[in-house]
Amino acid sequence: MEETLTLEDVISAAYHGSSISKPDSILKNFKETALSEMEAMGLPHKKHEEYKYTPIRKVIEKMLQTGDADNEYIPNVDVSSFVYQVEGNHLIFVNGEFRPDLSIINITDGLEITKIDESSFKEFGEVINKASDQSYNAFTAWNSAMFQNGLSIEVAKKTNPAPIFIYHFYQSESLVLSHPRILVSVESSAAVDITEKSIFTNGQVFSNNVTEVLLQQNAKMSLTKLQNHDEQSVLHDGVHVRQARDSRFDINTFSFAGKMIRNNLNISLDDENCETNMHGLYLLNGTTHVDNHTAVDHKKPHSLSNELYKGIVDGKAKAVFNGKIFVRPGAQQTNAFQSNNNVSLSEGATINTKPQLEIWADDVKCSHGCTIGQLDEEAIFYLRARGLDEVSAKAMLLNAFAEETLQNVTQEVVNSEITEMISNRLQ
Amino acid sequence: MLKITDLHASIEDKQILQGINLEVNAGEVHAIMGPNGSGKSTLASVLAGREDYEVTNGSISYFEKDLLEFGPEERAREGIFLAFQYPVEIPGVSTTNFLKTALNQVREYRGEKALDAVSFLKLMKEKMKLVEIDQALLSRSLNEGFSGGEKKRNEIFQMAMLEPKLSILDETDSGLDIDALRIVANGVNTLKSKDNATIVVTHYQRLLDYIVPDFVHVLYQGQIVKSGDKSLALELEEKGYDWIKEEVAAHAL
């Protein structure tokens, strides 16, 4: 990378040099529009208000300086070594591309699982970017330009299919630039449960994920994300959700490790009587940097959003939380609750938390609260006075603090994996 | 069992205990009484190992060991139990949950085998009867939303589970109605044996109607200024603390 080239130039060059830009691609128009949007918007600098505490652009620039992505490398994927041993559909991405050939798709009642590529793209022209348009930014555009072999999950109305597990597998001898794209469309009165996690083996990874979710009337979806990443890996994860009347969306985000993780969660409550539950836990040490930016937009009356993010930050780790709640004019009888509670375990840890409420309706119930504290010394003394050693006492208190964020994790195997990760970390 | 010699302790440079001398033997019940601010709760806290207090002088020997060398958990494992004046609320941690870990750490320290889930439950059921406490309460977040009586009964329940040699009850009667007081006192009395001892810290005589002390000590200005038998408590109930204060003042002259 020459000094004079901007990051956008490098990305553009990568695009033009790749097979994605070949002239006979049906996707070409979509992708070239996205590329020019990315160039026009530019990936956010540190001066960008939304990225003030998370210098992800700089981190990506540095990664690109160290070498190029090796597109020739063929990863060796042993699926059986990491999939959960439970019934369901296990969908595998390798270095950002959906691989139906490696996936275990065998309980498909109510489900339509499709690879989004040149041949299938025309089916998705109407749907893609529909959920992300209001929060569209350079990262989404970059993903649109670069993704190859995305995943579409369609859930037929009035069905409740087997759970879905999505695995992002990464392997390379050098750098991986990954742009997984996932579309989830849940038809009316259907329900789906999705878990997403990443598996790192070799290589340095930057992954720019975009997931778009469209929930139709009375649809339900639960999404649990496990972010226990390699210490060299950087993730920008955009989740964009649109909810129709009477729908419910639950998301649970657990961040444990990685070099940098930025979660952008944007939820638009487009009609009345929606429910949204956002739970998150970040349990950080070392120099891990995790940033959760969430926004929920109440556009119509009678909806409920409930947000609870908790953090335990140790070492020199950094945590950022920004929670936006918009209540539009006319969105009366909105209930919107938000809280972000943090425990700082070391002097070197940094926590930035900011609630941001914009309320344009007058008959609403909204609350927010941010706390940053240490462990309760009196509680530690109490437990020690009963014979517990100090380490066990602290672990017990932290476990109890974290536990609340697990209540919506419905898959037992995932729930116990997270529980175990928490207690291992806190020992 | 316990020998406190010339104990001085301070908190944030404020001297609270100014030379306590006290000896407690197995089988005895000692009451520590005194007006507010005399240092009663400080004494209880120092015995349990609360680190906010600094012992500036004196010594505490417990079964010939230097108690001040021990952290709070070691004291608990050596058989010291403090029933808290203000039992702490811990969201997300139930009594059952923490007590099982605590009891097994105590047992391990004493060279006993850890209790399995079934034996623990059996022991719990037996001790629950003692203080008429409900199992549902013990499965809830510790002390969260408990009434004053429930909190104190929970303290005595934990005491029953841990079978201490030296129990220190810090204002256990505060916030209790007469029925709860009776239940708590009954629990304490049942646990009493010739091998253990109890220190009852209290402002009022009323608890001592139920837990009858062998010795009563009056703490004032960080010192034990008077000791006697249970009749001293009755005298204090009748006359208040003013005459003690006057006596001390006169003595100082």
PDB file of N, CA and C in Angstrom, chain A residues 130-177:
ATOM      1  N   LYS A 130     -33.050  -3.649   2.326  1.00  0.00           N
ATOM      2  CA  LYS A 130     -34.328  -3.131   2.812  1.00  0.00           C
ATOM      3  C   LYS A 130     -34.260  -2.855   4.325  1.00  0.00           C
ATOM      4  N   ALA A 131     -33.610  -3.747   5.037  1.00  0.00           N
ATOM      5  CA  ALA A 131     -33.508  -3.546   6.484  1.00  0.00           C
ATOM      6  C   ALA A 131     -32.380  -2.591   6.840  1.00  0.00           C
ATOM      7  N   SER A 132     -31.377  -2.517   5.977  1.00  0.00           N
ATOM      8  CA  SER A 132     -30.200  -1.730   6.363  1.00  0.00           C
ATOM      9  C   SER A 132     -30.224  -0.315   5.800  1.00  0.00           C
ATOM     10  N   ASP A 133     -31.257   0.020   4.984  1.00  0.00           N
ATOM     11  CA  ASP A 133     -31.161   1.304   4.279  1.00  0.00           C
ATOM     12  C   ASP A 133     -31.115   2.500   5.220  1.00  0.00           C
ATOM     13  N   GLN A 134     -31.866   2.433   6.338  1.00  0.00           N
ATOM     14  CA  GLN A 134     -31.909   3.620   7.200  1.00  0.00           C
ATOM     15  C   GLN A 134     -30.635   3.817   8.013  1.00  0.00           C
ATOM     16  N   SER A 135     -29.894   2.750   8.175  1.00  0.00           N
ATOM     17  CA  SER A 135     -28.646   2.895   8.925  1.00  0.00           C
ATOM     18  C   SER A 135     -27.449   2.618   8.016  1.00  0.00           C
ATOM     19  N   TYR A 136     -27.717   2.731   6.740  1.00  0.00           N
ATOM     20  CA  TYR A 136     -26.705   2.433   5.719  1.00  0.00           C
ATOM     21  C   TYR A 136     -25.430   3.242   5.970  1.00  0.00           C
ATOM     22  N   ASN A 137     -24.322   2.548   6.045  1.00  0.00           N
ATOM     23  CA  ASN A 137     -23.068   3.286   6.170  1.00  0.00           C
ATOM     24  C   ASN A 137     -22.009   2.640   5.290  1.00  0.00           C
ATOM     25  N   ALA A 138     -20.797   3.159   5.349  1.00  0.00           N
ATOM     26  CA  ALA A 138     -19.747   2.714   4.436  1.00  0.00           C
ATOM     27  C   ALA A 138     -19.417   1.233   4.626  1.00  0.00           C
ATOM     28  N   PHE A 139     -19.564   0.744   5.860  1.00  0.00           N
ATOM     29  CA  PHE A 139     -19.264  -0.672   6.088  1.00  0.00           C
ATOM     30  C   PHE A 139     -20.280  -1.569   5.378  1.00  0.00           C
ATOM     31  N   THR A 140     -21.553  -1.162   5.459  1.00  0.00           N
ATOM     32  CA  THR A 140     -22.592  -1.943   4.767  1.00  0.00           C
ATOM     33  C   THR A 140     -22.339  -1.910   3.269  1.00  0.00           C
ATOM     34  N   ALA A 141     -22.020  -0.727   2.756  1.00  0.00           N
ATOM     35  CA  ALA A 141     -21.755  -0.589   1.322  1.00  0.00           C
ATOM     36  C   ALA A 141     -20.550  -1.432   0.916  1.00  0.00           C
ATOM     37  N   TRP A 142     -19.549  -1.421   1.742  1.00  0.00           N
ATOM     38  CA  TRP A 142     -18.341  -2.209   1.462  1.00  0.00           C
ATOM     39  C   TRP A 142     -18.696  -3.697   1.377  1.00  0.00           C
ATOM     40  N   ASN A 143     -19.511  -4.124   2.346  1.00  0.00           N
ATOM     41  CA  ASN A 143     -19.964  -5.515   2.330  1.00  0.00           C
ATOM     42  C   ASN A 143     -20.751  -5.809   1.042  1.00  0.00           C
ATOM     43  N   SER A 144     -21.649  -4.891   0.663  1.00  0.00           N
ATOM     44  CA  SER A 144     -22.449  -5.097  -0.550  1.00  0.00           C
ATOM     45  C   SER A 144     -21.553  -5.250  -1.775  1.00  0.00           C
ATOM     46  N   ALA A 145     -20.498  -4.465  -1.796  1.00  0.00           N
ATOM     47  CA  ALA A 145     -19.599  -4.522  -2.945  1.00  0.00           C
ATOM     48  C   ALA A 145     -18.803  -5.819  -2.976  1.00  0.00           C
ATOM     49  N   MET A 146     -18.458  -6.314  -1.818  1.00  0.00           N
ATOM     50  CA  MET A 146     -17.477  -7.397  -1.768  1.00  0.00           C
ATOM     51  C   MET A 146     -18.026  -8.784  -1.457  1.00  0.00           C
ATOM     52  N   PHE A 147     -19.238  -8.878  -0.950  1.00  0.00           N
ATOM     53  CA  PHE A 147     -19.646 -10.222  -0.498  1.00  0.00           C
ATOM     54  C   PHE A 147     -19.766 -11.169  -1.695  1.00  0.00           C
ATOM     55  N   GLN A 148     -19.415 -12.399  -1.446  1.00  0.00           N
ATOM     56  CA  GLN A 148     -19.622 -13.448  -2.449  1.00  0.00           C
ATOM     57  C   GLN A 148     -20.286 -14.598  -1.725  1.00  0.00           C
ATOM     58  N   ASN A 149     -21.275 -15.174  -2.301  1.00  0.00           N
ATOM     59  CA  ASN A 149     -21.978 -16.298  -1.700  1.00  0.00           C
ATOM     60  C   ASN A 149     -22.536 -15.966  -0.308  1.00  0.00           C
ATOM     61  N   GLY A 150     -23.555 -15.129  -0.336  1.00  0.00           N
ATOM     62  CA  GLY A 150     -24.263 -14.801   0.900  1.00  0.00           C
ATOM     63  C   GLY A 150     -25.257 -15.893   1.259  1.00  0.00           C
ATOM     64  N   LEU A 151     -25.938 -15.668   2.372  1.00  0.00           N
ATOM     65  CA  LEU A 151     -26.892 -16.662   2.858  1.00  0.00           C
ATOM     66  C   LEU A 151     -28.261 -16.015   3.011  1.00  0.00           C
ATOM     67  N   SER A 152     -29.258 -16.659   2.475  1.00  0.00           N
ATOM     68  CA  SER A 152     -30.627 -16.215   2.719  1.00  0.00           C
ATOM     69  C   SER A 152     -31.387 -17.309   3.467  1.00  0.00           C
ATOM     70  N   ILE A 153     -32.053 -16.887   4.535  1.00  0.00           N
ATOM     71  CA  ILE A 153     -32.900 -17.808   5.300  1.00  0.00           C
ATOM     72  C   ILE A 153     -34.320 -17.277   5.227  1.00  0.00           C
ATOM     73  N   GLU A 154     -35.215 -18.054   4.651  1.00  0.00           N
ATOM     74  CA  GLU A 154     -36.613 -17.634   4.626  1.00  0.00           C
ATOM     75  C   GLU A 154     -37.428 -18.622   5.449  1.00  0.00           C
ATOM     76  N   VAL A 155     -38.252 -18.073   6.325  1.00  0.00           N
ATOM     77  CA  VAL A 155     -39.073 -18.929   7.184  1.00  0.00           C
ATOM     78  C   VAL A 155     -40.522 -18.756   6.767  1.00  0.00           C
ATOM     79  N   ALA A 156     -41.125 -19.858   6.352  1.00  0.00           N
ATOM     80  CA  ALA A 156     -42.487 -19.797   5.822  1.00  0.00           C
ATOM     81  C   ALA A 156     -43.484 -19.481   6.923  1.00  0.00           C
ATOM     82  N   LYS A 157     -44.569 -18.851   6.524  1.00  0.00           N
ATOM     83  CA  LYS A 157     -45.529 -18.382   7.531  1.00  0.00           C
ATOM     84  C   LYS A 157     -46.113 -19.538   8.350  1.00  0.00           C
ATOM     85  N   LYS A 158     -46.383 -19.212   9.608  1.00  0.00           N
ATOM     86  CA  LYS A 158     -46.948 -20.152  10.578  1.00  0.00           C
ATOM     87  C   LYS A 158     -46.082 -21.402  10.773  1.00  0.00           C
ATOM     88  N   THR A 159     -44.797 -21.276  10.586  1.00  0.00           N
ATOM     89  CA  THR A 159     -43.937 -22.429  10.867  1.00  0.00           C
ATOM     90  C   THR A 159     -42.980 -22.075  12.004  1.00  0.00           C
ATOM     91  N   ASN A 160     -42.447 -23.103  12.587  1.00  0.00           N
ATOM     92  CA  ASN A 160     -41.491 -22.943  13.681  1.00  0.00           C
ATOM     93  C   ASN A 160     -40.376 -23.962  13.461  1.00  0.00           C
ATOM     94  N   PRO A 161     -39.498 -23.691  12.508  1.00  0.00           N
ATOM     95  CA  PRO A 161     -38.526 -24.700  12.091  1.00  0.00           C
ATOM     96  C   PRO A 161     -37.476 -25.011  13.156  1.00  0.00           C
ATOM     97  N   ALA A 162     -36.714 -26.043  12.874  1.00  0.00           N
ATOM     98  CA  ALA A 162     -35.618 -26.446  13.773  1.00  0.00           C
ATOM     99  C   ALA A 162     -34.621 -25.303  13.902  1.00  0.00           C
ATOM    100  N   PRO A 163     -33.923 -25.237  15.030  1.00  0.00           N
ATOM    101  CA  PRO A 163     -32.990 -24.127  15.232  1.00  0.00           C
ATOM    102  C   PRO A 163     -31.868 -24.105  14.192  1.00  0.00           C
ATOM    103  N   ILE A 164     -31.347 -22.907  13.988  1.00  0.00           N
ATOM    104  CA  ILE A 164     -30.278 -22.715  13.012  1.00  0.00           C
ATOM    105  C   ILE A 164     -29.018 -22.269  13.742  1.00  0.00           C
ATOM    106  N   PHE A 165     -27.910 -22.872  13.353  1.00  0.00           N
ATOM    107  CA  PHE A 165     -26.618 -22.485  13.920  1.00  0.00           C
ATOM    108  C   PHE A 165     -25.716 -22.051  12.766  1.00  0.00           C
ATOM    109  N   ILE A 166     -25.210 -20.847  12.866  1.00  0.00           N
ATOM    110  CA  ILE A 166     -24.336 -20.335  11.807  1.00  0.00           C
ATOM    111  C   ILE A 166     -22.911 -20.255  12.350  1.00  0.00           C
ATOM    112  N   TYR A 167     -21.978 -20.832  11.617  1.00  0.00           N
ATOM    113  CA  TYR A 167     -20.580 -20.842  12.057  1.00  0.00           C
ATOM    114  C   TYR A 167     -19.737 -20.094  11.028  1.00  0.00           C
ATOM    115  N   HIS A 168     -18.987 -19.133  11.484  1.00  0.00           N
ATOM    116  CA  HIS A 168     -18.055 -18.432  10.601  1.00  0.00           C
ATOM    117  C   HIS A 168     -16.671 -19.006  10.845  1.00  0.00           C
ATOM    118  N   PHE A 169     -16.217 -19.768   9.887  1.00  0.00           N
ATOM    119  CA  PHE A 169     -14.920 -20.428  10.048  1.00  0.00           C
ATOM    120  C   PHE A 169     -13.865 -19.622   9.292  1.00  0.00           C
ATOM    121  N   TYR A 170     -12.749 -19.376   9.947  1.00  0.00           N
ATOM    122  CA  TYR A 170     -11.682 -18.597   9.311  1.00  0.00           C
ATOM    123  C   TYR A 170     -10.382 -19.370   9.300  1.00  0.00           C
ATOM    124  N   GLN A 171      -9.758 -19.379   8.135  1.00  0.00           N
ATOM    125  CA  GLN A 171      -8.438 -20.004   8.059  1.00  0.00           C
ATOM    126  C   GLN A 171      -7.685 -19.416   6.871  1.00  0.00           C
ATOM    127  N   SER A 172      -6.438 -19.088   7.094  1.00  0.00           N
ATOM    128  CA  SER A 172      -5.613 -18.549   6.022  1.00  0.00           C
ATOM    129  C   SER A 172      -4.164 -18.614   6.470  1.00  0.00           C
ATOM    130  N   GLU A 173      -3.255 -18.501   5.499  1.00  0.00           N
ATOM    131  CA  GLU A 173      -1.852 -18.417   5.910  1.00  0.00           C
ATOM    132  C   GLU A 173      -1.420 -16.969   6.048  1.00  0.00           C
ATOM    133  N   SER A 174      -2.298 -16.053   5.670  1.00  0.00           N
ATOM    134  CA  SER A 174      -1.964 -14.640   5.834  1.00  0.00           C
ATOM    135  C   SER A 174      -3.181 -13.878   6.367  1.00  0.00           C
ATOM    136  N   LEU A 175      -3.702 -13.001   5.536  1.00  0.00           N
ATOM    137  CA  LEU A 175      -4.784 -12.132   5.976  1.00  0.00           C
ATOM    138  C   LEU A 175      -6.108 -12.594   5.369  1.00  0.00           C
ATOM    139  N   VAL A 176      -7.155 -12.508   6.148  1.00  0.00           N
ATOM    140  CA  VAL A 176      -8.493 -12.798   5.619  1.00  0.00           C
ATOM    141  C   VAL A 176      -9.315 -11.520   5.682  1.00  0.00           C
ATOM    142  N   LEU A 177      -9.860 -11.124   4.542  1.00  0.00           N
ATOM    143  CA  LEU A 177     -10.849 -10.047   4.548  1.00  0.00           C
ATOM    144  C   LEU A 177     -12.183 -10.708   4.219  1.00  0.00           C
TER     145      LEU A 177
END
